[in-house]
Tab-separated table of C-alpha atoms in Angstrom:
chain	number	residue	atom	x	y	z
J	1	MET	CA	116.147	60.709	152.350
J	2	TYR	CA	116.008	59.422	155.920
J	3	ASP	CA	117.157	55.883	155.092
J	4	SER	CA	120.237	57.239	153.335
J	5	PHE	CA	120.927	59.452	156.341
J	6	ILE	CA	120.951	56.376	158.591
J	7	GLN	CA	123.210	54.551	156.149
J	8	GLN	CA	125.630	57.459	156.238
J	9	LEU	CA	125.844	57.155	160.014
J	10	ALA	CA	125.924	53.368	160.184
J	11	GLY	CA	129.681	53.213	159.668
J	12	LEU	CA	130.510	55.131	162.820
J	13	ASP	CA	133.023	52.791	164.409
J	14	LEU	CA	132.560	53.714	168.065
J	15	SER	CA	132.143	51.165	170.803
J	16	GLY	CA	128.643	51.005	172.242
J	17	LEU	CA	127.090	53.254	169.598
J	18	SER	CA	123.834	52.131	168.038
J	19	ILE	CA	122.203	54.095	165.229
J	20	LYS	CA	118.511	54.353	165.946
J	21	PRO	CA	115.835	55.031	163.336
J	22	ALA	CA	115.222	58.704	162.612
J	23	PRO	CA	112.777	60.220	165.129
J	24	PHE	CA	110.465	61.256	162.290
J	25	ASP	CA	109.417	59.794	158.972
J	26	LYS	CA	107.252	61.185	156.188
J	27	THR	CA	104.011	60.089	157.843
J	28	ASP	CA	104.767	62.359	160.811
J	29	PHE	CA	104.490	65.475	158.624
J	30	PRO	CA	101.578	66.965	156.652
J	31	CYS	CA	101.146	65.228	153.311
J	32	ASP	CA	101.667	67.130	150.061
J	33	ASP	CA	97.940	67.391	149.338
J	34	ALA	CA	97.258	68.839	152.786
J	35	ILE	CA	100.028	71.413	152.356
J	36	ASP	CA	98.836	72.438	148.895
J	37	GLN	CA	95.165	72.725	149.838
J	38	THR	CA	95.667	74.435	153.197
J	39	LEU	CA	98.124	77.059	151.976
J	40	ALA	CA	96.110	77.737	148.825
J	41	GLY	CA	92.967	78.244	150.916
J	42	ALA	CA	94.706	80.529	153.411
J	43	TRP	CA	96.299	82.512	150.586
J	44	SER	CA	93.013	82.926	148.729
J	45	ASP	CA	91.115	84.094	151.815
J	46	LEU	CA	93.875	86.492	152.869
J	47	PHE	CA	94.148	88.305	149.545
J	48	ALA	CA	90.413	88.295	148.925
J	49	MET	CA	90.184	90.307	152.149
J	50	PHE	CA	92.646	92.911	150.790
J	51	ALA	CA	90.972	93.282	147.401
J	52	ASP	CA	89.334	96.660	146.736
J	53	THR	CA	90.486	98.072	150.073
J	54	ALA	CA	93.122	100.599	151.119
J	55	LEU	CA	95.422	97.660	151.949
J	56	GLU	CA	95.519	96.321	148.406
J	57	ALA	CA	98.639	98.367	147.622
J	58	ASP	CA	100.475	96.535	150.418
J	59	ALA	CA	99.462	93.067	149.241
J	60	GLU	CA	102.849	92.328	147.668
J	61	ASP	CA	104.678	92.989	150.947
J	62	ILE	CA	102.240	90.766	152.828
J	63	ALA	CA	102.630	88.053	150.184
J	64	TRP	CA	106.412	88.181	150.515
J	65	GLY	CA	106.137	87.913	154.289
J	66	PHE	CA	103.786	84.936	154.023
J	67	VAL	CA	106.414	82.949	152.109
J	68	ASN	CA	109.158	84.213	154.393
J	69	LEU	CA	107.443	82.670	157.439
J	70	PHE	CA	108.280	79.198	156.153
J	71	HIS	CA	111.701	80.252	154.878
J	72	ARG	CA	112.693	81.521	158.329
J	73	ALA	CA	111.357	78.377	159.987
J	74	ALA	CA	113.461	76.230	157.635
J	75	SER	CA	116.509	78.439	158.272
J	76	ARG	CA	116.162	78.003	162.028
J	77	LYS	CA	116.077	74.226	161.630
J	78	SER	CA	119.123	74.419	159.367
J	79	SER	CA	120.951	76.304	162.129
J	80	GLN	CA	119.955	73.622	164.631
J	81	LEU	CA	121.334	71.000	162.270
J	82	ASP	CA	124.601	72.925	162.023
J	83	ARG	CA	124.876	73.123	165.807
J	84	ALA	CA	124.220	69.391	166.146
J	85	SER	CA	126.906	68.780	163.513
J	86	ASP	CA	129.377	70.835	165.543
J	87	GLU	CA	128.564	68.775	168.629
J	88	ILE	CA	129.086	65.547	166.674
J	89	ARG	CA	132.429	66.863	165.447
J	90	ALA	CA	133.516	67.640	168.999
J	91	LEU	CA	132.383	64.248	170.289
J	92	LEU	CA	134.200	62.410	167.509
J	93	ALA	CA	137.374	64.305	168.349
J	94	CYS	CA	137.326	63.110	171.957
J	95	ALA	CA	135.903	59.605	171.474
J	96	ASP	CA	136.793	57.352	174.414
J	97	GLY	CA	134.449	54.420	173.771
J	98	SER	CA	132.569	54.926	177.034
J	99	GLU	CA	128.850	54.369	177.405
J	100	VAL	CA	128.308	58.008	178.388
J	101	HIS	CA	130.160	59.228	175.309
J	102	SER	CA	128.184	56.908	173.032
J	103	SER	CA	124.913	58.032	174.604
J	104	ASN	CA	125.802	61.693	174.035
J	105	LEU	CA	126.705	60.983	170.432
J	106	GLU	CA	123.454	59.112	169.831
J	107	GLU	CA	121.535	62.068	171.273
J	108	GLN	CA	123.240	64.554	168.948
J	109	ILE	CA	122.661	62.319	165.932
J	110	GLU	CA	118.964	62.129	166.802
J	111	ARG	CA	118.825	65.918	167.100
J	112	ALA	CA	120.455	66.261	163.697
J	113	GLN	CA	118.002	63.817	162.132
J	114	ALA	CA	115.018	65.605	163.653
J	115	ALA	CA	116.265	69.038	162.571
J	116	GLU	CA	116.907	67.874	159.016
J	117	ALA	CA	113.507	66.228	158.636
J	118	THR	CA	111.709	69.313	159.940
J	119	MET	CA	113.824	71.638	157.792
J	120	ILE	CA	112.844	69.734	154.657
J	121	ALA	CA	109.158	69.857	155.635
J	122	PHE	CA	109.284	73.641	156.063
J	123	GLU	CA	111.138	73.996	152.754
J	124	ARG	CA	108.327	72.059	151.083
J	125	MET	CA	105.797	74.510	152.542
J	126	ARG	CA	107.909	77.474	151.468
J	127	GLU	CA	108.063	76.219	147.885
J	128	THR	CA	104.274	75.813	147.821
J	129	ALA	CA	103.842	79.351	149.145
J	130	ALA	CA	106.436	80.640	146.655
J	131	ALA	CA	104.419	79.141	143.790
J	132	LEU	CA	101.338	80.985	145.072
J	133	TYR	CA	103.420	84.169	145.260
J	134	LEU	CA	104.479	83.731	141.647
J	135	ASP	CA	100.872	83.317	140.519
J	136	GLU	CA	99.668	86.316	142.548
J	137	ILE	CA	102.535	88.783	142.058
J	138	GLY	CA	104.000	87.537	138.788
J	139	THR	CA	107.610	87.275	139.884
J	140	SER	CA	109.882	84.800	141.624
J	141	TRP	CA	110.083	84.921	145.435
J	142	ARG	CA	113.542	85.573	146.862
J	143	PRO	CA	114.688	86.041	150.465
J	144	MET	CA	116.148	89.375	151.515
J	145	THR	CA	119.521	87.729	152.101
J	146	GLY	CA	121.018	84.342	151.440
J	147	SER	CA	119.820	81.568	149.186
J	148	ARG	CA	116.547	79.796	148.608
J	149	SER	CA	117.995	76.306	148.700
J	150	ASN	CA	115.921	73.144	148.619
J	151	HIS	CA	117.630	70.193	150.259
J	152	SER	CA	114.883	67.709	149.453
J	153	ALA	CA	115.558	68.186	145.741
J	154	GLN	CA	119.078	66.860	146.124
J	155	VAL	CA	120.064	63.200	146.169
J	156	THR	CA	123.123	62.381	148.234
J	157	SER	CA	124.720	58.998	147.558
J	158	ALA	CA	125.261	56.709	150.501
J	159	VAL	CA	128.792	56.895	151.831
J	160	ILE	CA	130.493	53.515	151.891
J	161	ASN	CA	132.728	54.471	154.793
J	162	ALA	CA	129.992	56.359	156.573
J	163	ARG	CA	131.969	57.273	159.657
J	164	ASP	CA	132.249	60.889	158.628
J	165	PHE	CA	128.714	62.232	158.867
J	166	LEU	CA	130.138	65.744	158.874
J	167	ARG	CA	131.620	65.386	155.406
J	168	VAL	CA	128.291	64.155	154.071
J	169	ARG	CA	126.539	67.100	155.690
J	170	ALA	CA	128.983	69.502	154.027
J	171	GLU	CA	128.477	67.824	150.644
J	172	ARG	CA	124.715	68.042	151.008
J	173	ARG	CA	124.901	71.739	151.845
J	174	ARG	CA	127.111	72.412	148.832
J	175	ALA	CA	124.754	70.461	146.568
J	176	ALA	CA	121.749	72.408	147.844
J	177	HIS	CA	123.464	75.692	146.924
J	178	THR	CA	125.026	74.613	143.630
J	179	PRO	CA	122.919	74.656	140.453
J	180	GLU	CA	123.477	71.883	137.951
J	181	GLY	CA	123.755	72.335	134.211
J	182	THR	CA	125.118	74.905	131.786
J	183	PRO	CA	125.318	78.549	132.893
J	184	VAL	CA	123.696	81.235	130.748
J	185	VAL	CA	124.213	84.833	131.861
J	186	PHE	CA	121.234	87.165	131.582
J	187	ALA	CA	121.848	90.906	131.938
J	188	GLY	CA	119.954	94.139	131.485
J	189	GLY	CA	118.949	97.290	133.293
J	190	ARG	CA	115.780	99.080	134.297
J	191	SER	CA	113.585	100.294	131.464
J	192	SER	CA	110.483	102.448	131.262
J	193	PHE	CA	108.022	102.531	128.382
J	194	PRO	CA	105.511	105.173	127.307
J	195	THR	CA	102.726	102.645	126.765
J	196	THR	CA	101.547	99.406	128.335
J	197	ASP	CA	101.709	97.693	124.952
J	198	GLU	CA	105.425	98.452	124.649
J	199	ALA	CA	106.067	97.163	128.164
J	200	LYS	CA	104.223	93.940	127.322
J	201	ALA	CA	106.170	93.611	124.070
J	202	PHE	CA	109.418	93.974	125.997
J	203	ALA	CA	108.445	91.266	128.507
J	204	ALA	CA	107.320	88.994	125.675
J	205	ASN	CA	110.688	89.454	123.945
J	206	VAL	CA	112.503	88.478	127.148
J	207	TRP	CA	110.495	85.275	127.472
J	208	ALA	CA	110.812	84.451	123.764
J	209	THR	CA	114.583	84.941	123.892
J	210	LEU	CA	114.947	82.696	126.928
J	211	ASP	CA	112.725	80.081	125.268
J	212	LYS	CA	114.988	80.028	122.204
J	213	VAL	CA	118.150	79.764	124.274
J	214	ARG	CA	116.632	76.941	126.293
J	215	ASP	CA	115.853	75.089	123.063
J	216	ARG	CA	119.597	75.141	122.350
J	217	VAL	CA	120.708	74.534	125.945
J	218	PRO	CA	118.086	72.315	127.633
J	219	ASP	CA	120.094	71.992	130.861
J	220	LEU	CA	120.698	75.711	131.319
J	221	PHE	CA	120.573	77.573	134.597
J	222	VAL	CA	120.104	81.346	134.512
J	223	VAL	CA	122.741	83.616	136.038
J	224	HIS	CA	121.528	87.153	136.743
J	225	GLY	CA	121.887	90.103	139.100
J	226	GLY	CA	118.630	89.714	140.994
J	227	ASP	CA	117.370	93.274	140.475
J	228	SER	CA	113.754	93.137	141.665
J	229	LYS	CA	112.845	96.286	139.702
J	230	GLY	CA	114.639	95.618	136.438
J	231	VAL	CA	114.628	93.112	133.618
J	232	ASP	CA	116.169	90.522	135.956
J	233	ARG	CA	112.734	90.247	137.547
J	234	ILE	CA	111.216	89.148	134.236
J	235	ALA	CA	113.970	86.584	133.715
J	236	ALA	CA	113.466	85.269	137.249
J	237	SER	CA	109.746	84.836	136.582
J	238	TRP	CA	110.503	82.929	133.389
J	239	ALA	CA	112.910	80.655	135.249
J	240	GLU	CA	110.400	80.006	138.027
J	241	ARG	CA	107.647	79.153	135.550
J	242	HIS	CA	109.902	76.738	133.676
J	243	ASP	CA	111.508	75.114	136.749
J	244	VAL	CA	114.918	76.436	135.725
J	245	GLN	CA	117.507	76.989	138.435
J	246	GLN	CA	118.815	80.490	139.067
J	247	LEU	CA	122.164	81.721	140.326
J	248	VAL	CA	121.961	85.304	141.587
J	249	PHE	CA	124.962	87.626	141.848
J	250	SER	CA	123.822	90.595	143.911
J	251	LEU	CA	125.918	93.754	143.898
J	252	ASP	CA	128.504	94.061	146.652
J	253	ARG	CA	127.694	97.616	147.713
J	254	ARG	CA	130.933	97.844	149.659
J	255	LEU	CA	132.797	98.084	146.356
J	256	GLY	CA	131.035	101.290	145.361
J	257	ALA	CA	131.343	102.133	141.663
J	258	ARG	CA	133.369	98.953	141.042
J	259	ALA	CA	130.542	96.655	142.190
J	260	GLY	CA	128.990	96.149	138.760
J	261	PHE	CA	132.310	95.420	137.065
J	262	LYS	CA	133.248	92.950	139.800
J	263	ARG	CA	129.944	91.166	139.247
J	264	ASN	CA	130.663	90.983	135.516
J	265	GLU	CA	133.955	89.289	136.300
J	266	GLN	CA	132.309	86.786	138.648
J	267	MET	CA	129.659	85.881	136.085
J	268	LEU	CA	132.120	85.401	133.239
J	269	LYS	CA	134.320	83.183	135.417
J	270	LEU	CA	131.513	80.624	135.182
J	271	GLU	CA	132.357	80.285	131.463
J	272	PRO	CA	128.718	80.623	130.356
J	273	ARG	CA	127.485	79.186	127.078
J	274	TYR	CA	125.704	82.445	126.238
J	275	VAL	CA	125.413	85.996	127.517
J	276	ILE	CA	121.938	87.422	126.887
J	277	ALA	CA	122.075	91.224	126.838
J	278	PHE	CA	119.053	93.521	127.069
J	279	PRO	CA	119.275	97.342	127.266
J	280	GLY	CA	121.339	98.580	130.193
J	281	ASN	CA	124.085	100.949	131.289
J	282	GLY	CA	127.824	101.139	130.756
J	283	VAL	CA	128.473	98.197	133.063
J	284	LEU	CA	126.401	95.994	130.762
J	285	GLU	CA	128.231	97.337	127.715
J	286	ARG	CA	131.501	96.290	129.345
J	287	LEU	CA	130.046	92.834	130.041
J	288	VAL	CA	129.231	92.414	126.346
J	289	ILE	CA	132.711	93.552	125.285
J	290	GLU	CA	134.457	91.206	127.724
J	291	ALA	CA	132.214	88.277	126.777
J	292	LYS	CA	133.052	88.704	123.094
J	293	ALA	CA	136.748	88.982	123.953
J	294	ARG	CA	136.458	85.580	125.654
J	295	ARG	CA	134.660	84.169	122.597
J	296	ILE	CA	131.401	83.738	124.504
J	297	THR	CA	128.360	84.008	122.248
J	298	VAL	CA	126.329	87.142	122.985
J	299	VAL	CA	122.591	87.116	122.301
J	300	ASP	CA	122.188	90.846	121.762
J	301	ARG	CA	118.701	92.171	122.482
J	302	ARG	CA	119.568	95.810	123.128
J	303	GLY	CA	117.251	97.093	120.425
J	304	LEU	CA	113.913	98.838	120.912
J	305	THR	CA	111.673	96.960	123.397
J	306	GLY	CA	114.238	94.191	123.643
J	307	SER	CA	114.373	93.436	119.937
J	308	VAL	CA	117.421	92.133	118.095
J	309	SER	CA	120.221	94.688	118.170
J	310	LYS	CA	121.768	95.827	114.887
J	311	SER	CA	125.077	94.344	116.036
J	312	ASP	CA	123.419	90.925	116.361
J	313	ARG	CA	121.804	90.851	112.925
């Protein structure tokens, strides 16, 4: 990661500029084992304290906040990296070859390197905490706003003409926010069941359906609406457990009653391989109709407890 970053900067053709090694390397940060063991221990002690007390009902909120600590720390470092990138852009625009200019540019590059390295370390901690959240709560962790991107999971090729660090930075940001593979849309509403057994059967049908679709589309990524209280939550948990990327289209509340239909349009523009439909409202019915009109295969699970719908038999 850091070597390629240096290579990307090495082509800066400015008089007097020398690209120094990154201020940090992997040995300057906690190792993976230390992160895993420390966070697991802290998590276990924290929630053992809540068990069988009046605070147990608030455990999910505390768990979410625990993960969010690292997410916010990574976001702050990402903002610092953006600011350093802006400074580099300004310095490149007024390059005069002087020693002072080169020194200022070197300083901003070092700031960018430090911010990126620290951002990736905090993202690693967030992902460890998110895995603990999944085990404890049973659903995927998501931030209140924005994306849960993971820059360390992306590989950015070295740029032959590495003068333009800013372009590489933009490409890396796009890669971190762009899932790879074949889109599969998952849709459904909020359901209630008279018995626990029926609720479990419904969840099992969701997982079984996603398993079957994944058998046909091994490189799928799941596109859903991100409803934390509906069937999307079950799909998100499945994706997290199976290391499948997710693309979430939240409702744009500013659109009022049109928000759901606009989201349908955005999802179908991805040209998904399948649309998986579980019971929902009229907006979902319209999604199914439009998908079929576009000759997109619909996996219809709108029957009782998420079983195969009559129209799909």
